[in-house]
Amino acid sequence: MLSQTVNTVRNIFSASLMTETIESRFGTLTVDTDKAIYLPHGVLGFPGKTKFVIAAFPNPKMQQFTVLQCLDDLAISFITLPLPLKNNIIAIADLQHVCRELHIPEEHAAALLIVNVHRGAKVKLAVNARAPLMLNVEQRTGEQYVFQNDRYDLQHML
């Protein structure tokens, strides 16, 4: 169920015997390219980039976040926040609706939100709650879903 989203996402990048080291813009990542996720439509703003892996964030102070690393272009990576079913960002009913619309069984679903870093006098983090990445962890596929209403913010401050 989606209630296991955080653990499900963490299992995607759990250690295996076939790992590679990638130097990302966030630091050194250890990834299993056999666990790549195919996003046929890519991520908004990055057309043609469809093969990604999820890795633990290399900074231990940011354990709640993961890195979505593009394998088509190693210069492309995103900080992501695994989103549990019970959260204060997107309503449970809306996540369940997205699963139905994308034909992802809830027991195989995981949701990720892309994190934006705002630098200034103080670093602030926001997530794009209007366009979550919905993954089918069983099939290792996913799609960025865009809500067609303004119920969710493009910059939901954490």
PDB file of C-alpha atoms in Angstrom:
ATOM      1  CA  MET A   1       0.000   0.000   0.000  1.00  0.00           C
ATOM      2  CA  LEU A   2       1.032   3.589  -0.362  1.00  0.00           C
ATOM      3  CA  SER A   3       1.387   3.716   3.402  1.00  0.00           C
ATOM      4  CA  GLN A   4       4.668   1.848   2.943  1.00  0.00           C
ATOM      5  CA  THR A   5       5.980   4.355   0.403  1.00  0.00           C
ATOM      6  CA  VAL A   6       9.073   5.469   2.288  1.00  0.00           C
ATOM      7  CA  ASN A   7      10.249   1.915   2.968  1.00  0.00           C
ATOM      8  CA  THR A   8       9.367   0.874  -0.568  1.00  0.00           C
ATOM      9  CA  VAL A   9      11.464   3.675  -2.046  1.00  0.00           C
ATOM     10  CA  ARG A  10      14.351   2.878   0.293  1.00  0.00           C
ATOM     11  CA  ASN A  11      14.247  -0.767  -0.854  1.00  0.00           C
ATOM     12  CA  ILE A  12      14.707   0.357  -4.458  1.00  0.00           C
ATOM     13  CA  PHE A  13      18.211   1.535  -3.677  1.00  0.00           C
ATOM     14  CA  SER A  14      19.086  -1.103  -1.089  1.00  0.00           C
ATOM     15  CA  ALA A  15      22.493  -2.692  -1.468  1.00  0.00           C
ATOM     16  CA  SER A  16      23.050  -5.399  -4.024  1.00  0.00           C
ATOM     17  CA  LEU A  17      26.058  -7.104  -5.500  1.00  0.00           C
ATOM     18  CA  MET A  18      25.898  -5.112  -8.754  1.00  0.00           C
ATOM     19  CA  THR A  19      26.551  -1.529  -7.702  1.00  0.00           C
ATOM     20  CA  GLU A  20      28.206   1.368  -9.464  1.00  0.00           C
ATOM     21  CA  THR A  21      29.573   4.628  -8.150  1.00  0.00           C
ATOM     22  CA  ILE A  22      28.346   7.840  -9.767  1.00  0.00           C
ATOM     23  CA  GLU A  23      29.606  11.331  -9.073  1.00  0.00           C
ATOM     24  CA  SER A  24      26.436  13.410  -8.948  1.00  0.00           C
ATOM     25  CA  ARG A  25      26.016  17.090  -8.236  1.00  0.00           C
ATOM     26  CA  PHE A  26      25.048  16.069  -4.700  1.00  0.00           C
ATOM     27  CA  GLY A  27      28.092  13.884  -4.083  1.00  0.00           C
ATOM     28  CA  THR A  28      29.109  10.285  -4.588  1.00  0.00           C
ATOM     29  CA  LEU A  29      26.201   7.896  -5.081  1.00  0.00           C
ATOM     30  CA  THR A  30      26.289   4.123  -4.968  1.00  0.00           C
ATOM     31  CA  VAL A  31      23.564   2.812  -7.265  1.00  0.00           C
ATOM     32  CA  ASP A  32      22.386  -0.437  -8.748  1.00  0.00           C
ATOM     33  CA  THR A  33      21.718   0.252 -12.427  1.00  0.00           C
ATOM     34  CA  ASP A  34      19.833  -3.064 -12.610  1.00  0.00           C
ATOM     35  CA  LYS A  35      17.211  -1.334 -10.449  1.00  0.00           C
ATOM     36  CA  ALA A  36      16.728   1.506 -12.926  1.00  0.00           C
ATOM     37  CA  ILE A  37      13.297   3.070 -13.210  1.00  0.00           C
ATOM     38  CA  TYR A  38      11.873   3.860 -16.635  1.00  0.00           C
ATOM     39  CA  LEU A  39       9.904   7.122 -16.889  1.00  0.00           C
ATOM     40  CA  PRO A  40       8.619   6.970 -20.498  1.00  0.00           C
ATOM     41  CA  HIS A  41       7.617  10.664 -20.463  1.00  0.00           C
ATOM     42  CA  GLY A  42      10.643  11.758 -18.464  1.00  0.00           C
ATOM     43  CA  VAL A  43      10.511  14.532 -15.886  1.00  0.00           C
ATOM     44  CA  LEU A  44       8.951  17.883 -16.771  1.00  0.00           C
ATOM     45  CA  GLY A  45      11.549  20.058 -18.487  1.00  0.00           C
ATOM     46  CA  PHE A  46      13.832  17.127 -19.341  1.00  0.00           C
ATOM     47  CA  PRO A  47      12.389  15.460 -22.437  1.00  0.00           C
ATOM     48  CA  GLY A  48      14.058  12.308 -23.668  1.00  0.00           C
ATOM     49  CA  LYS A  49      15.615  11.541 -20.281  1.00  0.00           C
ATOM     50  CA  THR A  50      13.823   8.380 -19.235  1.00  0.00           C
ATOM     51  CA  LYS A  51      16.178   6.124 -17.271  1.00  0.00           C
ATOM     52  CA  PHE A  52      16.699   6.928 -13.573  1.00  0.00           C
ATOM     53  CA  VAL A  53      17.840   5.335 -10.332  1.00  0.00           C
ATOM     54  CA  ILE A  54      17.004   6.238  -6.767  1.00  0.00           C
ATOM     55  CA  ALA A  55      19.883   6.575  -4.326  1.00  0.00           C
ATOM     56  CA  ALA A  56      20.291   7.465  -0.681  1.00  0.00           C
ATOM     57  CA  PHE A  57      21.149  11.131  -0.219  1.00  0.00           C
ATOM     58  CA  PRO A  58      24.917  11.244   0.435  1.00  0.00           C
ATOM     59  CA  ASN A  59      24.655  13.734   3.316  1.00  0.00           C
ATOM     60  CA  PRO A  60      23.626  11.883   6.506  1.00  0.00           C
ATOM     61  CA  LYS A  61      21.928  15.052   7.814  1.00  0.00           C
ATOM     62  CA  MET A  62      19.393  14.720   4.979  1.00  0.00           C
ATOM     63  CA  GLN A  63      18.424  11.050   5.406  1.00  0.00           C
ATOM     64  CA  GLN A  64      14.750  11.757   4.785  1.00  0.00           C
ATOM     65  CA  PHE A  65      15.576  12.676   1.173  1.00  0.00           C
ATOM     66  CA  THR A  66      16.673  10.568  -1.779  1.00  0.00           C
ATOM     67  CA  VAL A  67      18.366  11.396  -5.065  1.00  0.00           C
ATOM     68  CA  LEU A  68      16.685  10.680  -8.384  1.00  0.00           C
ATOM     69  CA  GLN A  69      19.692  10.282 -10.675  1.00  0.00           C
ATOM     70  CA  CYS A  70      19.315  10.275 -14.449  1.00  0.00           C
ATOM     71  CA  LEU A  71      21.328   7.532 -16.145  1.00  0.00           C
ATOM     72  CA  ASP A  72      20.844   9.049 -19.621  1.00  0.00           C
ATOM     73  CA  ASP A  73      22.715  12.186 -18.532  1.00  0.00           C
ATOM     74  CA  LEU A  74      24.681  12.025 -15.277  1.00  0.00           C
ATOM     75  CA  ALA A  75      24.555  15.819 -14.974  1.00  0.00           C
ATOM     76  CA  ILE A  76      20.810  15.557 -14.239  1.00  0.00           C
ATOM     77  CA  SER A  77      19.701  14.651 -10.738  1.00  0.00           C
ATOM     78  CA  PHE A  78      16.997  15.741  -8.336  1.00  0.00           C
ATOM     79  CA  ILE A  79      16.589  15.784  -4.584  1.00  0.00           C
ATOM     80  CA  THR A  80      13.362  13.911  -3.866  1.00  0.00           C
ATOM     81  CA  LEU A  81      11.186  13.366  -0.832  1.00  0.00           C
ATOM     82  CA  PRO A  82       9.476   9.960  -0.532  1.00  0.00           C
ATOM     83  CA  LEU A  83       5.879  10.704   0.405  1.00  0.00           C
ATOM     84  CA  PRO A  84       3.985   8.362   2.740  1.00  0.00           C
ATOM     85  CA  LEU A  85       0.250   7.883   2.307  1.00  0.00           C
ATOM     86  CA  LYS A  86      -0.469   9.803   5.492  1.00  0.00           C
ATOM     87  CA  ASN A  87       1.155  13.182   5.026  1.00  0.00           C
ATOM     88  CA  ASN A  88       0.256  16.859   5.253  1.00  0.00           C
ATOM     89  CA  ILE A  89       1.084  17.688   1.631  1.00  0.00           C
ATOM     90  CA  ILE A  90      -1.180  15.614  -0.670  1.00  0.00           C
ATOM     91  CA  ALA A  91      -4.489  14.098   0.447  1.00  0.00           C
ATOM     92  CA  ILE A  92      -4.732  10.302   0.646  1.00  0.00           C
ATOM     93  CA  ALA A  93      -7.758  10.274  -1.656  1.00  0.00           C
ATOM     94  CA  ASP A  94      -5.850  12.232  -4.305  1.00  0.00           C
ATOM     95  CA  LEU A  95      -2.873   9.838  -4.198  1.00  0.00           C
ATOM     96  CA  GLN A  96      -5.263   6.903  -4.516  1.00  0.00           C
ATOM     97  CA  HIS A  97      -6.963   8.636  -7.470  1.00  0.00           C
ATOM     98  CA  VAL A  98      -3.583   9.099  -9.192  1.00  0.00           C
ATOM     99  CA  CYS A  99      -2.831   5.400  -8.716  1.00  0.00           C
ATOM    100  CA  ARG A 100      -6.123   4.472 -10.367  1.00  0.00           C
ATOM    101  CA  GLU A 101      -5.636   6.946 -13.211  1.00  0.00           C
ATOM    102  CA  LEU A 102      -2.098   5.716 -13.928  1.00  0.00           C
ATOM    103  CA  HIS A 103      -3.094   2.059 -13.448  1.00  0.00           C
ATOM    104  CA  ILE A 104      -0.625   1.542 -10.610  1.00  0.00           C
ATOM    105  CA  PRO A 105      -1.815  -0.954  -7.998  1.00  0.00           C
ATOM    106  CA  GLU A 106      -1.610   0.729  -4.601  1.00  0.00           C
ATOM    107  CA  GLU A 107       0.437  -2.134  -3.207  1.00  0.00           C
ATOM    108  CA  HIS A 108       3.129  -1.373  -5.830  1.00  0.00           C
ATOM    109  CA  ALA A 109       2.910   2.418  -5.657  1.00  0.00           C
ATOM    110  CA  ALA A 110       5.446   4.891  -4.348  1.00  0.00           C
ATOM    111  CA  ALA A 111       5.287   8.675  -4.511  1.00  0.00           C
ATOM    112  CA  LEU A 112       8.216  11.079  -4.717  1.00  0.00           C
ATOM    113  CA  LEU A 113       8.157  14.866  -4.613  1.00  0.00           C
ATOM    114  CA  ILE A 114      10.886  16.893  -6.284  1.00  0.00           C
ATOM    115  CA  VAL A 115      12.601  19.223  -3.827  1.00  0.00           C
ATOM    116  CA  ASN A 116      13.632  22.782  -4.653  1.00  0.00           C
ATOM    117  CA  VAL A 117      16.384  24.477  -2.660  1.00  0.00           C
ATOM    118  CA  HIS A 118      16.008  28.217  -2.101  1.00  0.00           C
ATOM    119  CA  ARG A 119      19.272  29.814  -1.043  1.00  0.00           C
ATOM    120  CA  GLY A 120      19.368  33.146   0.726  1.00  0.00           C
ATOM    121  CA  ALA A 121      20.172  34.314   4.222  1.00  0.00           C
ATOM    122  CA  LYS A 122      18.748  30.934   5.229  1.00  0.00           C
ATOM    123  CA  VAL A 123      18.358  27.823   3.066  1.00  0.00           C
ATOM    124  CA  LYS A 124      14.712  26.887   2.574  1.00  0.00           C
ATOM    125  CA  LEU A 125      13.312  23.733   1.012  1.00  0.00           C
ATOM    126  CA  ALA A 126      10.117  23.391  -0.973  1.00  0.00           C
ATOM    127  CA  VAL A 127       8.516  20.520  -2.864  1.00  0.00           C
ATOM    128  CA  ASN A 128       6.481  20.513  -6.035  1.00  0.00           C
ATOM    129  CA  ALA A 129       3.235  19.128  -4.631  1.00  0.00           C
ATOM    130  CA  ARG A 130       1.363  19.728  -7.878  1.00  0.00           C
ATOM    131  CA  ALA A 131       3.462  17.258  -9.882  1.00  0.00           C
ATOM    132  CA  PRO A 132       4.416  14.161  -7.863  1.00  0.00           C
ATOM    133  CA  LEU A 133       6.370  11.322  -9.407  1.00  0.00           C
ATOM    134  CA  MET A 134       4.308   8.162  -9.085  1.00  0.00           C
ATOM    135  CA  LEU A 135       6.245   4.929  -9.345  1.00  0.00           C
ATOM    136  CA  ASN A 136       5.202   1.353  -9.917  1.00  0.00           C
ATOM    137  CA  VAL A 137       8.009  -0.311  -7.958  1.00  0.00           C
ATOM    138  CA  GLU A 138       7.032  -3.787  -9.174  1.00  0.00           C
ATOM    139  CA  GLN A 139       7.403  -2.856 -12.855  1.00  0.00           C
ATOM    140  CA  ARG A 140      10.108  -0.213 -12.236  1.00  0.00           C
ATOM    141  CA  THR A 141       8.175   2.383 -14.208  1.00  0.00           C
ATOM    142  CA  GLY A 142       6.703   5.736 -13.331  1.00  0.00           C
ATOM    143  CA  GLU A 143       5.192   8.959 -14.460  1.00  0.00           C
ATOM    144  CA  GLN A 144       5.110  12.533 -13.264  1.00  0.00           C
ATOM    145  CA  TYR A 145       1.471  13.317 -12.633  1.00  0.00           C
ATOM    146  CA  VAL A 146       0.313  16.929 -12.812  1.00  0.00           C
ATOM    147  CA  PHE A 147      -2.800  17.825 -10.844  1.00  0.00           C
ATOM    148  CA  GLN A 148      -5.081  19.932 -13.042  1.00  0.00           C
ATOM    149  CA  ASN A 149      -6.253  22.121 -10.174  1.00  0.00           C
ATOM    150  CA  ASP A 150      -4.555  24.605  -7.890  1.00  0.00           C
ATOM    151  CA  ARG A 151      -5.196  22.627  -4.723  1.00  0.00           C
ATOM    152  CA  TYR A 152      -1.474  21.870  -4.460  1.00  0.00           C
ATOM    153  CA  ASP A 153       1.403  24.307  -4.665  1.00  0.00           C
ATOM    154  CA  LEU A 154       4.330  24.223  -7.049  1.00  0.00           C
ATOM    155  CA  GLN A 155       6.414  25.486  -4.125  1.00  0.00           C
ATOM    156  CA  HIS A 156       5.088  23.849  -0.961  1.00  0.00           C
ATOM    157  CA  MET A 157       7.506  24.983   1.744  1.00  0.00           C
ATOM    158  CA  LEU A 158       8.804  22.278   4.085  1.00  0.00           C
TER     159      LEU A 158
END
